[in-house]
Tab-separated table of C-alpha atoms and ligand atoms in Angstrom:
chain	number	residue	atom	x	y	z
P	1	MET	CA	9.625	117.015	146.790
P	2	SER	CA	13.398	116.340	147.575
P	3	GLY	CA	14.017	114.579	150.875
P	4	ALA	CA	17.618	113.692	152.572
P	5	PRO	CA	20.345	113.772	150.112
P	6	LYS	CA	20.828	110.165	149.087
P	7	GLY	CA	24.317	109.338	146.610
P	8	LEU	CA	24.377	108.073	143.413
P	9	TYR	CA	26.951	106.267	141.253
P	10	ILE	CA	26.658	105.857	137.574
P	11	LYS	CA	28.770	103.378	136.091
P	12	THR	CA	28.534	103.761	132.051
P	13	TYR	CA	29.906	101.637	129.338
P	14	GLY	CA	30.123	101.820	125.448
P	15	CYS	CA	29.192	104.345	123.644
P	16	GLN	CA	28.464	108.531	123.693
P	17	MET	CA	24.503	107.677	123.111
P	18	ASN	CA	25.228	105.442	126.925
P	19	VAL	CA	27.174	108.625	128.492
P	20	TYR	CA	24.602	111.215	127.551
P	21	ASP	CA	21.744	108.583	128.972
P	22	SER	CA	23.712	108.702	132.228
P	23	GLU	CA	23.991	112.263	132.517
P	24	ARG	CA	20.107	112.439	131.800
P	25	MET	CA	19.388	109.910	134.322
P	26	ARG	CA	21.318	112.403	137.228
P	27	ASP	CA	19.087	115.164	136.290
P	28	VAL	CA	16.209	112.814	136.021
P	29	LEU	CA	17.219	111.294	139.565
P	30	LYS	CA	18.240	114.814	140.869
P	31	PRO	CA	14.803	116.542	141.990
P	32	LEU	CA	14.224	113.113	144.257
P	33	GLY	CA	17.511	114.293	145.985
P	34	TYR	CA	19.902	112.105	144.380
P	35	ALA	CA	23.729	113.732	144.164
P	36	PRO	CA	26.330	112.364	142.012
P	37	VAL	CA	29.430	110.065	144.576
P	38	ASN	CA	32.803	108.448	144.104
P	39	ALA	CA	32.571	105.217	144.649
P	40	PRO	CA	29.359	102.807	144.422
P	41	GLU	CA	30.565	101.517	148.701
P	42	ALA	CA	28.838	105.334	149.464
P	43	ALA	CA	25.768	105.326	146.794
P	44	ASP	CA	22.277	104.469	147.916
P	45	LEU	CA	21.673	104.603	143.907
P	46	VAL	CA	23.965	101.991	141.520
P	47	VAL	CA	23.178	102.731	137.947
P	48	LEU	CA	24.429	100.120	135.441
P	49	ASN	CA	24.541	101.458	132.134
P	50	THR	CA	25.022	98.932	130.063
P	51	CYS	CA	27.181	98.289	126.182
P	52	HIS	CA	25.354	94.765	124.398
P	53	ILE	CA	27.352	95.482	120.938
P	54	ARG	CA	30.437	92.663	121.383
P	55	GLU	CA	29.886	89.775	123.923
P	56	LYS	CA	32.751	91.035	126.027
P	57	ALA	CA	31.038	94.237	126.667
P	58	THR	CA	27.905	92.249	127.918
P	59	GLU	CA	29.785	89.854	130.071
P	60	LYS	CA	30.848	92.939	132.217
P	61	THR	CA	27.684	93.450	133.004
P	62	PHE	CA	26.937	89.786	134.799
P	63	SER	CA	30.401	90.236	136.473
P	64	GLU	CA	30.315	93.427	137.798
P	65	LEU	CA	26.527	93.139	139.335
P	66	GLY	CA	27.859	89.821	140.810
P	67	LYS	CA	30.716	92.215	142.522
P	68	LEU	CA	27.492	95.351	143.405
P	69	LYS	CA	26.083	92.390	145.369
P	70	ARG	CA	28.562	91.477	147.786
P	71	MET	CA	28.742	95.370	148.311
P	72	LYS	CA	24.895	95.751	148.877
P	73	GLU	CA	24.939	92.708	150.889
P	74	ALA	CA	28.145	94.447	152.904
P	75	GLY	CA	25.993	97.400	153.592
P	76	GLY	CA	23.405	95.177	154.870
P	77	GLY	CA	21.286	95.478	151.839
P	78	ARG	CA	20.126	99.350	151.494
P	79	MET	CA	22.278	99.976	148.047
P	80	ARG	CA	19.419	99.604	145.479
P	81	ILE	CA	20.950	98.129	141.875
P	82	ALA	CA	19.335	99.666	138.652
P	83	VAL	CA	20.544	98.473	135.269
P	84	ALA	CA	20.214	100.686	132.733
P	85	GLY	CA	20.987	100.648	128.535
P	86	CYS	CA	21.219	98.250	125.996
P	87	VAL	CA	21.595	94.891	128.076
P	88	ALA	CA	18.592	96.042	130.426
P	89	GLN	CA	16.159	96.320	127.178
P	90	ALA	CA	17.773	92.766	125.640
P	91	GLU	CA	17.764	90.988	128.371
P	92	GLY	CA	15.873	92.959	131.098
P	93	ASP	CA	13.687	89.644	132.240
P	94	GLU	CA	17.222	87.398	132.102
P	95	ILE	CA	19.006	89.986	134.349
P	96	LEU	CA	16.384	90.132	136.967
P	97	ARG	CA	16.614	86.109	136.638
P	98	ARG	CA	20.157	85.480	136.924
P	99	GLN	CA	20.746	88.304	139.732
P	100	PRO	CA	18.222	88.615	142.449
P	101	ALA	CA	20.236	91.525	144.256
P	102	VAL	CA	18.853	93.662	140.849
P	103	ASP	CA	16.186	96.349	142.336
P	104	LEU	CA	15.339	97.229	138.590
P	105	VAL	CA	15.873	97.492	134.549
P	106	VAL	CA	15.166	100.211	132.816
P	107	GLY	CA	15.702	100.206	129.012
P	108	PRO	CA	17.086	103.398	127.247
P	109	GLN	CA	13.714	105.067	126.323
P	110	SER	CA	12.337	104.603	129.593
P	111	TYR	CA	14.935	105.748	131.892
P	112	HIS	CA	12.310	109.068	132.372
P	113	ARG	CA	10.029	106.436	134.449
P	114	LEU	CA	13.094	105.921	137.054
P	115	PRO	CA	11.728	108.334	139.240
P	116	GLU	CA	8.082	106.355	139.671
P	117	MET	CA	10.195	102.607	139.549
P	118	ILE	CA	11.756	103.812	142.530
P	119	ALA	CA	9.266	104.779	144.118
P	120	ARG	CA	7.438	101.132	142.774
P	121	ILE	CA	10.187	99.392	144.620
P	122	ALA	CA	10.363	101.376	148.068
P	123	ARG	CA	6.305	100.300	148.113
P	124	GLU	CA	7.625	97.073	146.961
P	125	THR	CA	4.700	96.889	144.133
P	126	GLY	CA	4.900	96.745	140.526
P	127	ASP	CA	6.637	95.897	137.987
P	128	ARG	CA	10.094	95.772	138.070
P	129	LEU	CA	11.167	96.180	134.556
P	130	GLU	CA	10.740	98.551	132.248
P	131	THR	CA	11.658	98.813	128.508
P	132	ASP	CA	8.682	100.482	126.263
P	133	PHE	CA	10.176	102.240	123.144
P	134	ALA	CA	8.664	105.294	122.702
P	135	ALA	CA	11.644	107.374	122.813
P	136	GLU	CA	9.622	110.600	121.795
P	137	GLU	CA	7.830	110.949	125.452
P	138	LYS	CA	10.799	110.002	126.850
P	139	PHE	CA	12.011	113.370	125.454
P	140	ASP	CA	8.735	115.237	126.394
P	141	ALA	CA	9.347	114.129	130.214
P	142	LEU	CA	13.173	114.850	130.710
P	143	PRO	CA	13.402	117.669	132.685
P	144	ALA	CA	16.133	120.880	132.246
P	145	ARG	CA	19.862	119.871	131.282
P	146	ALA	CA	22.487	120.582	133.589
P	147	SER	CA	25.931	120.754	132.254
P	148	ASP	CA	28.823	119.686	133.537
P	149	GLY	CA	31.848	121.039	131.358
P	150	PRO	CA	32.481	123.222	128.569
P	151	SER	CA	31.621	120.224	125.850
P	152	ALA	CA	28.459	118.973	126.149
P	153	PHE	CA	26.232	115.643	124.392
P	154	ILE	CA	23.164	116.319	122.760
P	155	SER	CA	20.932	113.416	121.142
P	156	VAL	CA	19.516	114.953	118.385
P	157	GLN	CA	19.109	110.974	116.842
P	158	GLU	CA	17.876	107.386	118.486
P	159	GLY	CA	17.890	104.019	116.800
P	160	CYS	CA	19.179	102.479	113.777
P	161	ASP	CA	16.840	101.129	110.503
P	162	LYS	CA	20.001	99.642	108.902
P	163	PHE	CA	20.615	96.048	109.538
P	164	CYS	CA	23.559	95.976	109.134
P	165	THR	CA	24.107	91.856	109.528
P	166	PHE	CA	26.415	91.716	112.641
P	167	CYS	CA	24.651	94.383	114.896
P	168	VAL	CA	22.213	94.072	118.087
P	169	VAL	CA	21.417	98.212	117.601
P	170	PRO	CA	18.594	97.631	115.936
P	171	TYR	CA	16.987	95.701	118.208
P	172	THR	CA	18.048	97.112	121.336
P	173	ARG	CA	17.715	100.610	120.510
P	174	GLY	CA	14.947	100.352	118.367
P	175	ALA	CA	13.869	102.201	114.733
P	176	GLU	CA	15.551	105.636	113.945
P	177	PHE	CA	13.864	108.655	115.738
P	178	SER	CA	14.855	112.192	114.767
P	179	ARG	CA	14.028	114.889	117.757
P	180	ALA	CA	12.841	118.094	116.682
P	181	ALA	CA	14.807	121.055	115.667
P	182	ASP	CA	13.525	123.281	117.975
P	183	ALA	CA	14.482	120.616	121.280
P	184	ILE	CA	17.591	120.380	119.739
P	185	ALA	CA	18.406	124.043	120.237
P	186	ALA	CA	16.529	124.805	123.128
P	187	GLU	CA	18.647	122.497	124.774
P	188	ALA	CA	21.793	123.667	123.226
P	189	ARG	CA	20.811	127.451	124.573
P	190	GLN	CA	20.395	125.701	128.122
P	191	LEU	CA	23.799	124.823	127.559
P	192	ALA	CA	25.119	127.331	126.293
P	193	ARG	CA	24.272	129.694	128.828
P	194	GLN	CA	25.734	127.904	131.095
P	195	GLY	CA	28.683	128.191	129.470
P	196	VAL	CA	29.576	125.719	127.149
P	197	LYS	CA	31.469	125.990	124.082
P	198	GLU	CA	31.466	123.116	122.506
P	199	ILE	CA	27.738	121.131	121.413
P	200	VAL	CA	28.605	117.142	120.332
P	201	LEU	CA	25.613	116.136	117.943
P	202	ILE	CA	24.997	112.408	118.885
P	203	GLY	CA	23.166	109.565	117.231
P	204	GLN	CA	23.190	106.253	116.136
P	205	ASN	CA	23.044	106.958	112.844
P	206	VAL	CA	23.475	110.958	113.163
P	207	ASN	CA	23.321	112.148	109.921
P	208	ALA	CA	19.949	110.052	109.300
P	209	TRP	CA	18.382	112.671	111.387
P	210	HIS	CA	15.466	114.864	109.513
P	211	GLY	CA	13.128	117.473	111.005
P	212	ALA	CA	11.008	120.050	110.568
P	213	PRO	CA	12.797	123.048	110.090
P	214	PRO	CA	12.025	125.188	113.550
P	215	SER	CA	8.928	127.209	114.158
P	216	GLY	CA	8.650	130.273	111.776
P	217	ASP	CA	11.708	129.113	109.442
P	218	ALA	CA	9.982	128.320	106.574
P	219	GLY	CA	11.048	126.058	103.869
P	220	ARG	CA	11.125	122.442	103.210
P	221	GLY	CA	12.596	119.402	105.563
P	222	TRP	CA	15.588	120.027	107.593
P	223	GLY	CA	18.767	117.509	107.434
P	224	LEU	CA	21.614	117.602	109.427
P	225	GLY	CA	23.427	120.085	107.438
P	226	GLN	CA	20.812	123.023	108.417
P	227	LEU	CA	20.489	121.822	112.004
P	228	ILE	CA	24.577	122.172	112.241
P	229	ARG	CA	24.224	125.717	110.614
P	230	HIS	CA	21.246	126.461	112.771
P	231	ILE	CA	23.164	124.976	116.559
P	232	ALA	CA	26.031	127.335	115.506
P	233	ARG	CA	24.239	130.663	115.008
P	234	ILE	CA	23.269	130.331	119.151
P	235	GLY	CA	25.303	132.391	120.783
P	236	GLY	CA	28.557	131.551	122.683
P	237	VAL	CA	28.666	127.948	120.919
P	238	GLU	CA	32.523	128.010	119.538
P	239	ARG	CA	32.412	124.399	118.055
P	240	VAL	CA	30.187	121.710	116.786
P	241	ARG	CA	30.529	118.432	116.076
P	242	TYR	CA	28.668	115.292	114.754
P	243	THR	CA	28.945	111.565	115.409
P	244	THR	CA	28.511	109.028	114.456
P	245	SER	CA	27.801	108.643	111.099
P	246	HIS	CA	26.652	106.046	107.788
P	247	PRO	CA	27.928	106.491	104.758
P	248	LEU	CA	24.350	106.093	103.211
P	249	ASP	CA	23.309	109.162	104.533
P	250	MET	CA	26.555	111.218	103.946
P	251	ASP	CA	24.411	114.027	101.824
P	252	ASP	CA	25.791	117.001	99.815
P	253	ASP	CA	24.292	119.569	101.815
P	254	LEU	CA	25.916	117.919	104.703
P	255	ILE	CA	29.662	117.756	103.065
P	256	ALA	CA	28.768	121.545	102.196
P	257	THR	CA	28.389	122.439	105.520
P	258	HIS	CA	31.805	121.445	106.058
P	259	ALA	CA	33.189	124.083	104.026
P	260	GLU	CA	30.381	126.787	104.881
P	261	VAL	CA	30.895	126.237	108.931
P	262	ASP	CA	33.541	127.862	110.748
P	263	GLN	CA	32.074	126.087	114.228
P	264	LEU	CA	32.262	122.929	112.746
P	265	ALA	CA	34.947	120.413	113.837
P	266	PRO	CA	36.908	119.731	111.040
P	267	PHE	CA	36.587	115.919	111.510
P	268	LEU	CA	34.692	113.296	110.949
P	269	HIS	CA	34.086	109.846	112.110
P	270	LEU	CA	32.466	107.502	109.024
P	271	PRO	CA	32.378	103.860	109.556
P	272	VAL	CA	33.891	101.583	106.426
P	273	GLN	CA	33.813	97.708	108.516
P	274	SER	CA	35.918	96.818	105.980
P	275	GLY	CA	36.830	97.481	102.144
P	276	SER	CA	36.022	94.383	100.390
P	277	ASP	CA	33.070	94.961	98.538
P	278	ARG	CA	32.165	90.898	99.140
P	279	ILE	CA	31.995	91.734	103.037
P	280	LEU	CA	30.707	94.864	103.098
P	281	LYS	CA	27.849	93.336	100.686
P	282	ALA	CA	27.687	90.816	103.216
P	283	MET	CA	27.487	92.820	106.028
P	284	ASN	CA	24.402	94.271	104.904
P	285	ARG	CA	26.302	98.014	104.749
P	286	ARG	CA	24.140	98.836	100.845
P	287	HIS	CA	27.686	100.795	100.108
P	288	SER	CA	30.805	99.445	97.774
P	289	ALA	CA	34.211	100.822	98.729
P	290	ALA	CA	34.352	102.480	96.511
P	291	GLU	CA	31.306	104.857	97.171
P	292	TYR	CA	33.055	105.129	100.115
P	293	LEU	CA	35.851	106.745	98.725
P	294	ARG	CA	34.087	108.929	96.585
P	295	ILE	CA	32.488	110.215	99.840
P	296	ILE	CA	36.253	111.226	101.320
P	297	GLU	CA	37.267	112.288	98.122
P	298	GLN	CA	34.338	115.172	98.047
P	299	VAL	CA	34.467	115.775	101.794
P	300	ARG	CA	38.002	116.561	101.366
P	301	ALA	CA	37.325	119.095	98.977
P	302	ALA	CA	35.337	120.749	101.400
P	303	ARG	CA	37.582	120.360	104.132
P	304	PRO	CA	40.707	119.624	102.718
P	305	ASP	CA	42.484	119.071	106.375
P	306	ILE	CA	39.567	117.160	107.297
P	307	ALA	CA	40.596	114.161	110.107
P	308	LEU	CA	38.480	111.346	109.034
P	309	ALA	CA	38.298	108.480	111.602
P	310	SER	CA	36.117	104.828	111.369
P	311	ASP	CA	35.384	101.505	112.612
P	312	PHE	CA	36.186	98.381	111.140
P	313	ILE	CA	35.287	94.314	112.392
P	314	VAL	CA	38.444	92.091	111.209
P	315	GLY	CA	36.641	88.323	110.929
P	316	PHE	CA	33.076	88.495	109.599
P	317	PRO	CA	32.079	85.675	108.794
P	318	GLY	CA	33.216	84.519	105.071
P	319	GLU	CA	36.125	87.049	105.120
P	320	SER	CA	39.325	86.015	103.210
P	321	GLU	CA	42.954	87.050	103.488
P	322	ARG	CA	41.994	88.496	100.561
P	323	ASP	CA	39.128	90.923	101.468
P	324	PHE	CA	41.368	91.262	104.664
P	325	GLU	CA	44.230	92.440	102.394
P	326	ALA	CA	41.189	95.059	100.554
P	327	THR	CA	40.932	96.388	103.827
P	328	LEU	CA	44.133	97.152	104.498
P	329	ASP	CA	44.303	98.497	101.449
P	330	LEU	CA	41.295	100.945	101.830
P	331	VAL	CA	42.548	102.198	104.928
P	332	ARG	CA	46.176	102.979	103.130
P	333	GLU	CA	44.190	104.898	100.810
P	334	VAL	CA	42.369	107.176	102.429
P	335	ARG	CA	44.902	107.814	105.633
P	336	PHE	CA	42.449	108.160	108.977
P	337	SER	CA	43.812	110.058	111.672
P	338	GLN	CA	42.076	107.739	114.627
P	339	ALA	CA	40.214	104.678	114.156
P	340	TYR	CA	38.571	101.688	116.427
P	341	ALA	CA	38.660	98.168	115.053
P	342	PHE	CA	37.212	95.285	116.425
P	343	LYS	CA	37.563	91.370	116.016
P	344	TYR	CA	34.007	89.888	114.957
P	345	SER	CA	31.806	88.956	117.766
P	346	ARG	CA	29.473	86.562	117.281
P	347	ARG	CA	26.084	88.280	118.400
P	348	PRO	CA	22.985	85.796	118.993
P	349	GLY	CA	19.718	86.880	117.110
P	350	THR	CA	21.490	88.893	114.602
P	351	PRO	CA	21.828	87.216	110.884
P	352	ALA	CA	25.556	87.043	110.261
P	353	ALA	CA	25.251	84.839	113.853
P	354	GLY	CA	23.934	82.292	111.695
P	355	MET	CA	26.137	82.161	108.623
P	356	ASP	CA	28.879	79.917	107.473
P	357	LEU	CA	32.285	80.624	107.612
P	358	GLN	CA	32.589	81.717	111.504
P	359	VAL	CA	36.670	82.428	111.177
P	360	ASP	CA	39.134	81.256	113.867
P	361	GLU	CA	40.119	83.454	117.160
P	362	ALA	CA	43.470	82.940	115.928
P	363	VAL	CA	43.122	84.275	112.550
P	364	LYS	CA	40.840	87.575	114.165
P	365	GLU	CA	44.077	88.599	116.012
P	366	GLU	CA	46.165	87.967	113.594
P	367	ARG	CA	44.484	90.120	111.585
P	368	LEU	CA	43.810	92.986	114.119
P	369	ALA	CA	47.247	93.384	115.179
P	370	ARG	CA	48.023	93.969	111.627
P	371	LEU	CA	45.125	96.297	111.285
P	372	LEU	CA	45.980	98.020	114.555
P	373	ASP	CA	49.545	98.255	113.352
P	374	LEU	CA	48.628	100.261	110.022
P	375	LEU	CA	45.744	102.496	112.053
P	376	GLN	CA	48.755	103.578	114.989
P	377	ARG	CA	51.192	104.539	112.139
P	378	GLN	CA	49.023	106.768	110.570
P	379	ALA	CA	47.603	108.136	114.141
P	380	GLN	CA	51.436	108.693	114.336
P	381	THR	CA	51.770	110.361	110.950
P	382	PHE	CA	48.268	112.656	111.080
P	383	ASN	CA	49.331	113.699	115.067
P	384	ASP	CA	52.806	114.491	113.802
P	385	ALA	CA	52.319	116.911	110.889
P	386	THR	CA	50.599	119.127	113.767
P	387	VAL	CA	53.340	119.379	115.639
P	388	GLY	CA	54.546	123.253	114.936
P	389	ARG	CA	51.224	124.524	115.037
P	390	ARG	CA	49.346	126.467	116.070
P	391	LEU	CA	45.642	125.066	117.002
P	392	PRO	CA	43.101	126.378	119.442
P	393	VAL	CA	42.271	124.099	121.821
P	394	LEU	CA	38.625	123.171	124.046
P	395	PHE	CA	39.996	121.993	127.894
P	396	THR	CA	38.233	120.507	129.261
P	397	ARG	CA	40.017	118.891	132.428
P	398	ALA	CA	42.165	118.615	134.345
P	399	GLY	CA	45.368	116.297	133.515
P	400	LYS	CA	47.454	113.328	135.457
P	401	HIS	CA	50.499	116.301	136.431
P	402	SER	CA	49.269	118.997	138.584
P	403	ASP	CA	48.676	122.286	136.913
P	404	GLN	CA	48.343	120.239	133.759
P	405	ALA	CA	45.247	120.618	131.446
P	406	LEU	CA	44.229	118.525	129.263
P	407	GLY	CA	41.643	119.474	125.879
P	408	TYR	CA	41.100	118.874	122.425
P	409	SER	CA	42.046	120.202	119.157
P	410	PRO	CA	39.713	120.708	116.387
P	411	TYR	CA	40.789	117.281	114.658
P	412	MET	CA	39.764	115.837	118.255
P	413	GLN	CA	43.488	114.778	119.173
P	414	PRO	CA	43.537	115.134	122.662
P	415	VAL	CA	46.065	118.159	124.202
P	416	HIS	CA	47.974	118.367	127.454
P	417	VAL	CA	49.796	121.677	128.509
P	418	ASP	CA	51.407	122.486	131.234
P	419	ASN	CA	50.373	125.791	133.510
P	420	GLY	CA	47.152	125.274	131.925
P	421	ALA	CA	45.122	124.850	135.019
P	422	GLY	CA	43.184	127.975	134.801
P	423	LEU	CA	41.965	127.488	130.863
P	424	ILE	CA	40.148	124.652	131.690
P	425	GLY	CA	36.305	125.342	130.209
P	426	ARG	CA	37.636	128.055	127.644
P	427	ILE	CA	39.544	127.319	123.956
P	428	ALA	CA	42.958	128.449	124.289
P	429	GLU	CA	46.035	128.344	121.631
P	430	ALA	CA	48.351	126.601	121.894
P	431	GLU	CA	51.581	125.978	119.557
P	432	ILE	CA	51.867	121.798	119.352
P	433	VAL	CA	55.456	120.768	120.742
P	434	ALA	CA	55.451	116.955	120.815
P	435	ALA	CA	53.121	114.297	119.556
P	436	THR	CA	52.575	110.618	120.245
P	437	MET	CA	50.110	108.027	117.990
P	438	SER	CA	47.409	108.729	120.426
P	439	SER	CA	47.756	112.884	122.045
P	440	LEU	CA	49.919	115.527	121.736
P	441	THR	CA	51.856	118.698	123.857
P	442	GLY	CA	51.236	121.942	124.011
P	443	ARG	CA	52.477	125.742	125.190
P	444	ILE	CA	49.928	128.018	125.443
P	445	VAL	CA	50.997	130.986	123.138
P	446	LYS	CA	47.213	132.667	123.520
P	447	GLU	CA	44.652	132.788	126.337
P	448	SER	CA	42.138	132.670	123.586
P	449	GLY	CA	41.149	131.705	120.571
P	450	THR	CA	38.577	130.825	118.392
P	451	ALA	CA	37.627	127.819	115.741
P	452	ALA	CA	37.445	130.568	113.139
P	453	ASP	CA	41.497	130.889	113.435
P	454	ALA	CA	42.048	127.299	112.636
P	455	ALA	CA	39.924	127.780	109.594
P	456	SER	CA	41.453	130.710	108.944
P	457	GLU	CA	45.163	128.656	109.375
P	458	ALA	CA	43.634	126.168	107.270
P	459	VAL	CA	43.223	127.329	104.619
P	460	ALA	CA	46.431	129.800	104.748
R	1	LIG	N1	31.640	92.688	116.617
R	1	LIG	C1	32.531	93.598	116.588
R	1	LIG	N2	31.999	94.805	115.925
R	1	LIG	C2	30.981	95.253	116.192
R	1	LIG	N3	30.514	96.706	115.519
R	1	LIG	C3	29.414	96.537	115.903
R	1	LIG	N4	28.720	95.410	115.803
R	1	LIG	C4	29.400	94.055	116.575
R	1	LIG	C5	30.171	93.153	116.322
R	1	LIG	N5	28.914	92.270	116.648
R	1	LIG	C6	31.474	97.235	116.163
R	1	LIG	C7	31.002	98.174	114.425
R	1	LIG	C8	30.475	99.851	115.128
R	1	LIG	C9	31.026	100.158	116.008
R	1	LIG	C10	30.279	100.412	117.085
R	1	LIG	O1	31.086	98.352	117.157
R	1	LIG	O2	32.238	98.495	113.853
R	1	LIG	O3	30.488	100.874	113.884
R	2	LIG	FE1	24.813	98.933	114.227
R	2	LIG	FE2	24.551	99.159	111.080
R	2	LIG	FE3	22.986	100.825	112.680
R	2	LIG	FE4	25.307	100.831	112.761
R	2	LIG	S1	24.243	101.372	110.797
R	2	LIG	S2	24.319	101.083	114.842
R	2	LIG	S3	26.379	98.847	112.674
R	2	LIG	S4	22.743	98.404	112.604
């Protein structure tokens, strides 16, 4: 099947789901002879895997396409340009109309069809747009998984039925869909056999995952906690994480998993968006600030050293200074290790876009700065508290300086060490010697270390 080698350049925007999809597109295109190249100029096929979540992310698609058009012309028109991801899903027709240099548009649930689409454009026949929603069909059609490092994402859940009033995801990614436990475990085993040490289970609402137990395992339907236990039993899997979660799906069994499974990283990304009940209601989050705090309390009871991360939106329509202060109060109460904070971005077609009392840009800026200041101080405090500790670090890649390696602590803190080039792909124990608000510096004390070491140290 495979012809002469062809250059493939995929540029990925947005969330982890897009990172996963880009990897899978590489797997899909490999049998056609496509191999990754380092620059779009050298590529026969450029794929933009786009993000639609905020206005800025969407605008990037169109400015990037302008640049690619010029590159395509400079190369005599040989380059093929594909637009994938959530902007493709939401604005596929518009993209083809506005940017004739684009050869094809493929949505997040249709990229398994890339080979036939490429064949079609070569013949200059048929549709250049595929944006069907059948997630199940996609997973069945994808080829075996190839790893490109010691940590790998596995998509276990896609789509969202929550309909937060600010968010486009339910429209771009469709309804919630859970992959079968058997298929997920098979992908995890393929990866573990290739030397992958960390499996990150991902989904737009990953903790909404549910499914039948794998064949042969009797009992009722499974939730994410049981899936995590199952994955953690696969030989070679030393760490498991999951992201991103919704408070409503944080069930008791998943919380208990944090107490029971040594390989499960003591890290939870649980977006709250706001600390004001009035705003949470207008956002259709369907929980109060107190309910969120109660979940945090339960999670901390299960795993006292857990690192907590969140997402926040400032300047949602109608947000008053008092509402915003309630968000600051919630942040002070929880003490996060990391967080993302965004200014509310009005997304066409979502309920919040039509709400009265849109907040001034200047007010959004000012609130964002105050929130970030608090979150950054909390991140620094969290990181400072790990100085002097010995932590198992999973080294994933080379650092900026020669012989430096970069890895992640169990709490998802980036850790840099010197003399570490030989450690990439492994877990080694580092003593933390310095901290900034965004990363740690470590010194290797033991060239092997496991997740279980961290757990036993945490309770010591
Ligand atoms: N404006 C600003 N931030 C948004 N997010 C989602 N939609 C919007 C929007 N319209 C943020 C939320 C979500 C994260 C992925 O992006 O905080 O958790
Ligand atoms: Fe968007 Fe809310 Fe669904 Fe998250 S839970 S993807 S914020 S609609």
